[in-house]
XYZ file of C-alpha atoms in Angstrom:
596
model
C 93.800 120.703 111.206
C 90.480 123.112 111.489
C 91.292 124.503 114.989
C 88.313 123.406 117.280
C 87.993 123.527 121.144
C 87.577 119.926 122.488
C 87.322 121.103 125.739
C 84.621 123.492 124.948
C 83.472 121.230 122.389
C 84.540 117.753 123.097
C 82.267 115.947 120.819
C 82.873 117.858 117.647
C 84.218 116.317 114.602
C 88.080 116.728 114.234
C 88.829 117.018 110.128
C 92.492 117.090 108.857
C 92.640 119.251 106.400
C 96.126 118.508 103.965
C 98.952 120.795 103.749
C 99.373 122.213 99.719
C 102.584 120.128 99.572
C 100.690 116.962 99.726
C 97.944 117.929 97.077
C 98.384 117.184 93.367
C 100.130 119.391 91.373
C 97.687 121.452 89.080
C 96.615 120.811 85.911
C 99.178 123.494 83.665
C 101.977 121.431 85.226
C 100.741 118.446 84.179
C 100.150 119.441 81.098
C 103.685 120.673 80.817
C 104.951 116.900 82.553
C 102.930 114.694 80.074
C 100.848 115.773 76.523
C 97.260 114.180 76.737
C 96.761 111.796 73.825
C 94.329 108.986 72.669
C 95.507 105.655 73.200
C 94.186 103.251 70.503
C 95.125 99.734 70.195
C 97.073 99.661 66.968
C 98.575 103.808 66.865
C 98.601 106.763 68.507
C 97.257 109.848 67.396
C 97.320 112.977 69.107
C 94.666 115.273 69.296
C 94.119 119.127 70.981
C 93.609 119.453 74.645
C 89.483 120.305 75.014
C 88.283 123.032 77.180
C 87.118 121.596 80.621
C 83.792 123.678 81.138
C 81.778 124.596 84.357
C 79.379 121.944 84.845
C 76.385 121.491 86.287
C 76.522 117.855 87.838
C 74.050 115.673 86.193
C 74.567 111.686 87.302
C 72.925 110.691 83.836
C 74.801 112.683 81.584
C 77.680 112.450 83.522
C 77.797 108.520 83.110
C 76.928 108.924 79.095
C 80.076 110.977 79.067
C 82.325 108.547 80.154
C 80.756 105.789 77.923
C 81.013 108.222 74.653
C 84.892 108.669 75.314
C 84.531 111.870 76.506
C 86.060 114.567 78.659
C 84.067 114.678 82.177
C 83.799 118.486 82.841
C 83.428 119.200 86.642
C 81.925 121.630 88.848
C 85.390 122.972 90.113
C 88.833 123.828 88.398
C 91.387 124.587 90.190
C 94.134 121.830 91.072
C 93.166 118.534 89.604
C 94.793 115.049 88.426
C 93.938 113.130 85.597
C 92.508 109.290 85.731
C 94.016 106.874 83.606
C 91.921 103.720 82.571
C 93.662 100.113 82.727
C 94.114 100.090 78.971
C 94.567 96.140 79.439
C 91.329 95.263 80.991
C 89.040 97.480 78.012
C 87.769 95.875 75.271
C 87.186 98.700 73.424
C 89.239 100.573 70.700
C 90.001 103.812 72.056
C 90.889 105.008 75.408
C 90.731 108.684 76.653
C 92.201 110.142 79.509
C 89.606 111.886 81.754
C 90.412 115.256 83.727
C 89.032 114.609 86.992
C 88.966 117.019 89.998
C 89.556 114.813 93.332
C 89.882 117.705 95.308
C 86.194 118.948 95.276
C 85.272 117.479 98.693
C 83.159 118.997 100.139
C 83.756 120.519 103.883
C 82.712 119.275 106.961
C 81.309 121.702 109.205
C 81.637 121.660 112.798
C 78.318 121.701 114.321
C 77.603 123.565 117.831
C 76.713 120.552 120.393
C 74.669 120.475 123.441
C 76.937 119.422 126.247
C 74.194 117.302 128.416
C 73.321 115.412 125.479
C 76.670 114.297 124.855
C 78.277 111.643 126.078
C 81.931 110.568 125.440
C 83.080 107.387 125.278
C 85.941 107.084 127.412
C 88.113 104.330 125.737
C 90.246 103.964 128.986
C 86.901 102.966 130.499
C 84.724 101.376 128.347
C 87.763 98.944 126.447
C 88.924 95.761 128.108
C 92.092 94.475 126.920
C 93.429 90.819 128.357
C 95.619 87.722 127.122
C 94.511 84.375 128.890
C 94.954 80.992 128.560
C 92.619 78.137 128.247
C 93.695 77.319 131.886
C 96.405 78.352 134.353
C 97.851 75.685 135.862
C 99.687 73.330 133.775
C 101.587 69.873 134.166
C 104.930 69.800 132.950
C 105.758 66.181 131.508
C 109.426 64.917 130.474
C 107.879 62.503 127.646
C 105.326 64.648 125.526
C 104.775 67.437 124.863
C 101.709 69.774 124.770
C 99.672 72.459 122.908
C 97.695 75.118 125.103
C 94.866 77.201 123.540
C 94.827 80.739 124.428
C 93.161 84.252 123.057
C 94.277 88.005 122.858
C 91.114 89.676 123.547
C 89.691 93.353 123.378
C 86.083 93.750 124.395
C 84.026 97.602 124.202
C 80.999 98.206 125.665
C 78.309 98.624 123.591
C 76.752 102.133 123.057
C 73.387 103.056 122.040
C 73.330 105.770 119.477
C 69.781 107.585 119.167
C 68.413 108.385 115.541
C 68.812 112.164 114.458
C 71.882 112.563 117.540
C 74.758 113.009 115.443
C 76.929 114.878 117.976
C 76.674 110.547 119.825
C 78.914 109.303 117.068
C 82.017 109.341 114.473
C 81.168 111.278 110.573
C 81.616 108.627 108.352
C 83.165 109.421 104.940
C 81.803 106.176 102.509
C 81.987 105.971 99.042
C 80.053 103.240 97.172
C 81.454 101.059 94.342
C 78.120 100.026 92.013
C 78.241 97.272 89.251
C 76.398 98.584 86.363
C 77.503 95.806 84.118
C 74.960 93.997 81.696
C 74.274 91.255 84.122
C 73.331 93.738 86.770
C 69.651 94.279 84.641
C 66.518 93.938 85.979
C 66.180 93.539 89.522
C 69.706 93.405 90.916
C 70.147 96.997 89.754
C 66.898 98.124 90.896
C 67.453 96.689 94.625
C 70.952 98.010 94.584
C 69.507 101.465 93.964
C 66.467 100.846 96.188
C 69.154 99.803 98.647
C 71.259 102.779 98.231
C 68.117 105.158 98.570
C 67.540 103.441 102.525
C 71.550 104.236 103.362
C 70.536 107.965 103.154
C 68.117 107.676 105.904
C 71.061 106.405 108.535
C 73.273 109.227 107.058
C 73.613 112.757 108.525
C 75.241 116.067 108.367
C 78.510 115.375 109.354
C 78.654 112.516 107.085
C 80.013 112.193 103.482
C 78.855 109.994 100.540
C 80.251 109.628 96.845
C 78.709 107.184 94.739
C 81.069 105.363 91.438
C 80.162 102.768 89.375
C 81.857 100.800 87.001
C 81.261 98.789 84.043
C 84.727 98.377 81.702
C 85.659 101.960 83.045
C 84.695 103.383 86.369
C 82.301 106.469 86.503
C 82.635 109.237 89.362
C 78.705 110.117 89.652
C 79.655 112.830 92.775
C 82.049 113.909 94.487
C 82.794 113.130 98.314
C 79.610 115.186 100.029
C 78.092 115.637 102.948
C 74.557 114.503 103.411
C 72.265 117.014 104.611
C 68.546 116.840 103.834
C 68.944 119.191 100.683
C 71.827 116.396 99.497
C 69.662 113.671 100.150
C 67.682 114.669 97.551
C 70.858 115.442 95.067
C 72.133 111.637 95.925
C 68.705 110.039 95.595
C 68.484 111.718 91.500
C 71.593 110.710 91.024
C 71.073 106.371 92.148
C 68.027 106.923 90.411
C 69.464 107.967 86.944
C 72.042 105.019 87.285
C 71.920 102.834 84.420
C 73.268 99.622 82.838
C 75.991 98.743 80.212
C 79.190 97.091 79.456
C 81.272 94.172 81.435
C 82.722 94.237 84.822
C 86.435 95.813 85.836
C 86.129 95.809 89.076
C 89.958 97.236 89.775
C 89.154 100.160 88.037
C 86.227 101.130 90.286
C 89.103 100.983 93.188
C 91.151 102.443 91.307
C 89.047 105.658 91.485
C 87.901 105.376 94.978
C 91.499 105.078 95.932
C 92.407 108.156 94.150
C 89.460 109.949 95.865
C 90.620 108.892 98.898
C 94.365 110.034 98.870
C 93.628 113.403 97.144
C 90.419 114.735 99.228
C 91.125 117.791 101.363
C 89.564 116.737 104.064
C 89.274 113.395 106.503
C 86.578 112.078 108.531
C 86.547 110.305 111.606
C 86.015 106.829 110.070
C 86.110 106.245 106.417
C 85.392 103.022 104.543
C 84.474 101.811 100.681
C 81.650 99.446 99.824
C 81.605 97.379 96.927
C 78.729 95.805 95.313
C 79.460 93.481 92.442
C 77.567 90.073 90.734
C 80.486 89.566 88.459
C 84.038 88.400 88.401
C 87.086 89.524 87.588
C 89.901 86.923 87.473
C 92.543 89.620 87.671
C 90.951 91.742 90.616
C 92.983 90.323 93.289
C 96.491 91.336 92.100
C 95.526 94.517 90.592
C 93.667 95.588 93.912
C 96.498 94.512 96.158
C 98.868 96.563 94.433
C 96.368 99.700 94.559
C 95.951 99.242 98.297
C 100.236 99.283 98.235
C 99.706 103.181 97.372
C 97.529 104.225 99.687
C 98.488 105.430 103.155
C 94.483 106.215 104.382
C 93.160 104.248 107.136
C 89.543 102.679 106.085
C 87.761 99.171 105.646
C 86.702 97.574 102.599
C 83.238 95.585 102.345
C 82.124 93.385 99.847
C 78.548 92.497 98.709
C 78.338 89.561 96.110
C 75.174 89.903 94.418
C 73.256 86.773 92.663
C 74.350 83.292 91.411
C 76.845 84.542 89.408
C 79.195 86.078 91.819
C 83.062 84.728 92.565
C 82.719 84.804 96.374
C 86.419 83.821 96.770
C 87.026 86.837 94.830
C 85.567 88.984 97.285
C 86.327 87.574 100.121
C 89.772 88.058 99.385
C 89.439 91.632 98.193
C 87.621 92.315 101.788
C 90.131 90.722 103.535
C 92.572 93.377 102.207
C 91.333 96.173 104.348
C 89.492 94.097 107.454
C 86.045 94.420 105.790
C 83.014 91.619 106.012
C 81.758 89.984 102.904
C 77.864 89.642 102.381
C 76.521 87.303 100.179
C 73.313 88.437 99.154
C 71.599 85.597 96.745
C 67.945 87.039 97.769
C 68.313 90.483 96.020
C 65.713 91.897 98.665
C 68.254 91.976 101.809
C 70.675 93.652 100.486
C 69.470 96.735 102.295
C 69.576 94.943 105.150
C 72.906 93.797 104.867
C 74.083 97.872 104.139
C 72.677 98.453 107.433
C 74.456 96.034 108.966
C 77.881 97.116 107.840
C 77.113 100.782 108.181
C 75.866 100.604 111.868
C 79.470 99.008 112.401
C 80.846 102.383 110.934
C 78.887 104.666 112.656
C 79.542 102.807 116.384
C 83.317 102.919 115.671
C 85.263 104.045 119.048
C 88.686 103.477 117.655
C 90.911 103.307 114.737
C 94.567 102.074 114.138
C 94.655 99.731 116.661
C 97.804 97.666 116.958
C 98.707 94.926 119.282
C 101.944 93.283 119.972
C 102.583 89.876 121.765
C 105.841 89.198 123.379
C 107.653 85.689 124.004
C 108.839 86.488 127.546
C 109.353 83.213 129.619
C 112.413 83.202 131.213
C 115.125 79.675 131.656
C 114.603 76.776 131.944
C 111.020 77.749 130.504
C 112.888 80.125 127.670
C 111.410 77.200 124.626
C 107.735 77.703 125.678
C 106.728 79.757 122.745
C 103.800 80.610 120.472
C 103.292 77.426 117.601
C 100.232 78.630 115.788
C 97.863 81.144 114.984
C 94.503 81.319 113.245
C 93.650 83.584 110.555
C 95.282 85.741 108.329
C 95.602 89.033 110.654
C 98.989 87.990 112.676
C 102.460 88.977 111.463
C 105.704 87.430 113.024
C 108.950 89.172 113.314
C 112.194 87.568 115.835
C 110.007 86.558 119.064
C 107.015 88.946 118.146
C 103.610 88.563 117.138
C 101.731 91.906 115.350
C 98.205 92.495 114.842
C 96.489 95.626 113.097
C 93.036 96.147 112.203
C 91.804 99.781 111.121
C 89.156 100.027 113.234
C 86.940 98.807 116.129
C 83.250 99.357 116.587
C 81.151 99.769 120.356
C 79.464 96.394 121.480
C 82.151 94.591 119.642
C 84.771 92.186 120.412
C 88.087 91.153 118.565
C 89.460 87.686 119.992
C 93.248 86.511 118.334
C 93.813 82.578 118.617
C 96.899 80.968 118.980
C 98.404 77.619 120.430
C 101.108 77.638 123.212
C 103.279 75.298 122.907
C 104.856 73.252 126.207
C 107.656 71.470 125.079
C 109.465 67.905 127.141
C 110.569 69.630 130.036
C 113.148 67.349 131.727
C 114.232 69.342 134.960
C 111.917 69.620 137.863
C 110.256 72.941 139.014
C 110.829 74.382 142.089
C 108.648 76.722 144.295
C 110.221 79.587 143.454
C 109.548 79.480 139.934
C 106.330 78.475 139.411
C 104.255 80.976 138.636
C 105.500 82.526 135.353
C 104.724 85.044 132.592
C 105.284 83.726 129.296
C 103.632 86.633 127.112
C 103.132 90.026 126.990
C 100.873 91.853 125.518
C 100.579 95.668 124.182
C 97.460 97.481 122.637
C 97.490 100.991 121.218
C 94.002 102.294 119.686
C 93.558 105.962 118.586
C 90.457 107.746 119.826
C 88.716 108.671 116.343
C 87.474 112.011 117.647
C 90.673 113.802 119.121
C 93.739 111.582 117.473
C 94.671 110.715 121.041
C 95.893 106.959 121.607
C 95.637 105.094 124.372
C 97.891 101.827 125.704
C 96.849 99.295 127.506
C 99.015 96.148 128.771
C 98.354 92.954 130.149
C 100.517 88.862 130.329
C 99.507 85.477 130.256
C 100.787 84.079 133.369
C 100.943 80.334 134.084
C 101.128 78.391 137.423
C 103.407 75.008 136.419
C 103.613 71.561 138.159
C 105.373 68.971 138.035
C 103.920 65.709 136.239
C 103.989 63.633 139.378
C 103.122 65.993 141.746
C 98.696 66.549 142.960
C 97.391 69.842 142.544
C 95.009 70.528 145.086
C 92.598 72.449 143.373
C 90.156 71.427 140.723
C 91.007 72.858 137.318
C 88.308 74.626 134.964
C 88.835 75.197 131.828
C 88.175 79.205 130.869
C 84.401 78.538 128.993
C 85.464 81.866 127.168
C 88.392 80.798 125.714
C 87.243 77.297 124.575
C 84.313 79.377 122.828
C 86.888 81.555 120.878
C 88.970 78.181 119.943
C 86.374 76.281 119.005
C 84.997 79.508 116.608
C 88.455 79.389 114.884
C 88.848 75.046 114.536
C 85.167 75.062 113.576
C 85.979 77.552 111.102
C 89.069 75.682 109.673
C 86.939 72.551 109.177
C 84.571 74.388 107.352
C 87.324 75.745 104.983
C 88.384 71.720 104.652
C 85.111 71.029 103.721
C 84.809 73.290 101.079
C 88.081 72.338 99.657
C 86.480 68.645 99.974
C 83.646 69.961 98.024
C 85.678 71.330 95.146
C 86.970 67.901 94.547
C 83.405 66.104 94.281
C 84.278 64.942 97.900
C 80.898 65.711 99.583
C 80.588 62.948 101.550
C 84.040 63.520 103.073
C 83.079 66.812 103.807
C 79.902 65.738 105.796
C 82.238 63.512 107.896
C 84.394 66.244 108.971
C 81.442 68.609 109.608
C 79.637 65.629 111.740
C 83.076 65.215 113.670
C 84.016 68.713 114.708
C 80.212 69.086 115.761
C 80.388 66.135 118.162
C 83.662 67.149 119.483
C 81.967 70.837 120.706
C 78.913 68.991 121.863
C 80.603 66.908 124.291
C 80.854 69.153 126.785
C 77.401 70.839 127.557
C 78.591 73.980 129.126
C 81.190 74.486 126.065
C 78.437 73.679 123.461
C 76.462 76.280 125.155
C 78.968 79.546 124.418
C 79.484 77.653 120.936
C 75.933 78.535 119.395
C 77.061 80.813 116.897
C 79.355 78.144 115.009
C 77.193 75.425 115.625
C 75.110 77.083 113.838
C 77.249 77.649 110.988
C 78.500 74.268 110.954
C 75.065 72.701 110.730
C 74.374 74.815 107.869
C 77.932 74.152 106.470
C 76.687 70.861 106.162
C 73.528 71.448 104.751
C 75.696 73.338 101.842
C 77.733 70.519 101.465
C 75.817 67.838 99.908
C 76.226 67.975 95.823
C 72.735 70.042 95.270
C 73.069 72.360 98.161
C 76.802 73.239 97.134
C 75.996 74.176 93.641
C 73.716 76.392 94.418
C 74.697 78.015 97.267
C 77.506 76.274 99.186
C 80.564 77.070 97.832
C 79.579 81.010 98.558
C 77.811 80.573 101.541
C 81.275 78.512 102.822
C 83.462 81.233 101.644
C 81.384 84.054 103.610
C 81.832 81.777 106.950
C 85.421 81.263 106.594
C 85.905 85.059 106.212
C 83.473 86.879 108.621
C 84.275 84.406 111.561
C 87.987 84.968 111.252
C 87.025 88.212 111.135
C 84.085 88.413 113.320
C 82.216 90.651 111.622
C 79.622 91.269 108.897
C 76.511 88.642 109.229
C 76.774 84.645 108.102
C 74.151 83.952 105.508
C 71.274 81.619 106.515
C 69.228 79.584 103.762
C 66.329 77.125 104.034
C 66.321 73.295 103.168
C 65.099 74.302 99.892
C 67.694 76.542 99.121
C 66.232 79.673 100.113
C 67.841 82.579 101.571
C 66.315 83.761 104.833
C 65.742 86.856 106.806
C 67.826 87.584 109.732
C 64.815 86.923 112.699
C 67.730 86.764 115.817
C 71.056 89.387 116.573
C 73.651 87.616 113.997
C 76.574 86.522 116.072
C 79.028 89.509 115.355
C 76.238 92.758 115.473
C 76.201 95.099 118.410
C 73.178 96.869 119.222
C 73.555 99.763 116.917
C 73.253 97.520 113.730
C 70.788 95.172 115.479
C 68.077 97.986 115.505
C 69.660 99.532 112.029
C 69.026 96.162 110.525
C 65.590 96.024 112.364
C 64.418 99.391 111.138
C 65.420 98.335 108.040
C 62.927 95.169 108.402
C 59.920 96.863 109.382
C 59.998 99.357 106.787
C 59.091 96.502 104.321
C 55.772 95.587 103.020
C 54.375 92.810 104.320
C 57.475 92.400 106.436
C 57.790 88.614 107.222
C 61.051 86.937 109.414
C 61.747 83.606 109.188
């Protein structure tokens, strides 16, 4: 660790720095371990080891290196590791092995802070942590049995982080996967560059950027710097020099990031990859799960589908892999936008590594009153616990975990003495990004039982919170059934289950009322459902739904009757205020700026 005085300094930037027995070995004893040869499809040859040269970094010819088969030469010696290409996923004849220096990172430097204009947030304070049940008091019947809704639920306050007031917020180390395959011509690539270019305005100092693309191999166009006004200008030649060939391997951009990411010397607060594809890659999945097996680094993974063209299960799957959002961006010109969303989540991060575990604690006779089911893909069971991770958790944000409790026949009768009861408990630990400290908070789900035949005297209200969390999740699982309906020419069926779950929210006004958000989504769930709608835009816009409101996170697409994409004109239902007036800023920089 760089020694720094948090109580003299408590905002600066804490940066691990790695011991030398967890950096690569250097490049003699590699040599010695394996001989470098060229890898062609039919024999091998070998051939002399070339000279690696100082290099002055140049994005263009840098890129035209990798694409002629040839040795990248780097800025730095020194200890370095070499990158292997997935020989099965290139077309081409030849494969080289490329020396590449992972270790070039550059530093981050503690910056002096002004004490009155920083302001810590106090996790202890600021982060609510509670397990509740749709309601408390609960008949016990000897016939039937029942199913109570409840939520897990951690709420921060949100916290408004000024423009140019670094010493306010987490460094951010982010490094950018870019398509550059053929399809990626034209527009796309010049809005994903134009796109890239408006990132650097939201990026500071004590932030770090590396930009890769990847075509049939993956290209390293920088290394992981920081960006300070001169780099700005270094970063902005570089996206601008970026240019288009080959197909789309989209494992072996991760591939590279991945490495980047084990090997640097240094750690940021917060780190996360975004990946920006219009392709597919039918063997992504696998190959990306297994990469993610290797790598010990806490960060989140976003994906951006660009176009038509996209697989949006695809990415929606690989984002799900590290707790990212997925963006679909059909209209080319929000894709900035939709970088500022996901970056003003990164920046407003408060903690990291939080864990939660949920505890079956009811004692006799009420010992087989136990969780039945959960919704989405985040909990893990083991004996009579629950586990939930997620790598990190953003100011203004909440996370909300739905299960079902089930009540089974209960036979006997309850007595006074044992009718209020805790049935779960409920742990949280979250690490404070800036120090590394963690923090624990507890809380249970108590319930008050009756018997079947007995009055309760008071009248019982449903919690309006935790019907608005349930429905979220159900509304989301119909919307996944509908797409499935969809993919078997069953559009009509689809409709019917939209129209159903929508009536079923709406029938209580004060419920439909906290339910806006996935109204919304159902109504235009069902919009992308008929035939037309679905081929166009449906199937993708479904996909993003079902991911992002399991996740809530990342902003739900909205399109037009016609078919048209739309600007974001209200908060989206998962933003805090940091990416509210990122994604604002972002807006009213346009010409002719014009929500819908």
């Amino acid at each position: 660790m760089i020694k720094t005085n948090f109580q003299q300094h408590p905002s600066k930037i804490q940066v691990l720095q790695r011991p030398q027995s967890q950096l690569p070995i250097n490049l003699s004893q590699q040599l010695q371990q394996k001989n470098l040869e060229y890898v062609q499809q039919q024999k091998i040859a070998k051939q002399p080891v070339r000279q690696t040269l100082q290099y002055q970094m140049n994005p263009h010819i840098n890129q035209l290196q990798f694409k002629q088969s040839q040795l990248v030469q780097q800025t730095q010696l020194g200890q370095q590791i070499t990158y292997y290409p997935n020989v099965q996923s290139i077309q081409r004849s030849q494969v080289v092995q490329k020396i590449i220096n992972y270790q070039d990172d550059e530093m981050i430097q503690p910056k002096k802070d002004n004490l009155k204009q920083t302001i810590k947030y106090d996790l202890n304070v600021n982060l609510q942590f509670e397990i509740k049940p749709l309601q408390k008091k609960v008949k016990l019947f000897p016939n039937k049995a029942q199913y109570l809704p409840g939520i897990v639920s951690i709420k921060a306050q949100d916290k408004i982080i000024t423009q140019n007031s670094e010493n306010q917020r987490v460094g951010v180390d982010l490094i950018c996967l870019i398509d550059i395959s053929g399809s990626m011509e034209g527009v796309k690539i010049q809005m994903a560059k134009q796109s890239l270019i408006v990132l650097l305005q939201f990026l500071g100092d004590n932030d770090r950027l590396q930009l890769i693309t990847f075509d049939d191999y993956a290209h390293r166009l920088s290394p992981l710097k920081r960006v300070t006004k001169q780099n700005k200008i270094y970063f902005t030649q570089i996206i601008q020099q970026i240019q288009i060939d080959g197909g789309t391997c989209i494992s072996e951009g991760t591939k590279m990031a991945f490495c980047q990411l084990k090997n640097r010397k240094y750690v940021n607060n917060v780190t996360s990859i975004f990946l920006l594809s219009d392709g597919q890659d039918g063997n992504a999945v696998q190959r990306i799960s297994e990469q993610i097996k290797t790598v010990n680094e806490v960060f989140t993974l976003h994906t951006f589908g660009f176009g038509q063209d996209h697989d949006a299960s695809m990415m929606t799957q690989i984002c799900n892999l590290k707790s990212g959002s997925f963006y679909f961006v059909q209209n080319v010109t929000l894709l900035d936008e939709f970088f500022a969303d996901a970056l003003g989540g990164l920046i407003s991060v408060v903690g990291e590594q939080l864990e939660i575990t949920i505890t079956s604690q009811a004692p006799p006779p009420y010992q087989n009153i136990q969780i039945s089911k959960t919704y989405g893909n985040m909990w893990q069971k083991k004996g009579n616990q629950y586990y939930i991770t997620q790598p990190q958790f953003s100011s203004g944000s909440r996370k909300d975990f739905v299960f079902e409790l089930a009540l089974p026949k209960f036979s006997g009768r309850v007595q006074d003495f044992s009718r209020s009861i805790g049935v779960l408990f409920a742990e949280l630990k979250i690490q404070d990004p800036t120090n590394n400290s963690i923090i624990t908070k507890r809380a249970s789900l108590d319930l008050n039982f009756f018997n079947f035949d007995e009055q309760i005297n008071e009248n019982i209200y449903p919690d309006l919170d935790v019907y608005a969390q349930y429905f979220r999740v159900k509304g989301t699982e119909v919307i996944d059934e509908a797409r499935k309906a969809c993919e078997q020419n069953k559009n009509e069926d689809a409709c019917k289950l939209i129209d159903n779950m929508l009536i079923q929210i709406q029938q209580n006004p004060n419920v439909a009322a906290q339910c806006t958000g996935i109204i919304q989504d159902l109504q235009q769930a069902k919009q992308a459902s008929t035939r037309t709608s679905y081929d166009l835009f449906g199937q993708k816009l479904m996909c993003q739904m079902v991911c992002n409101n399991y996740q809530q996170g990342g902003v739900n697409s909205m399109f037009s009757t016609q078919g048209i994409q739309l600007q974001q004109n209200q908060p989206a239902a998962y933003q805090n205020i940091q990416q509210q007036q990122m994604m604002v800023q972002v807006q009213q920089q346009k010409p002719n700026c014009r929500q819908y």
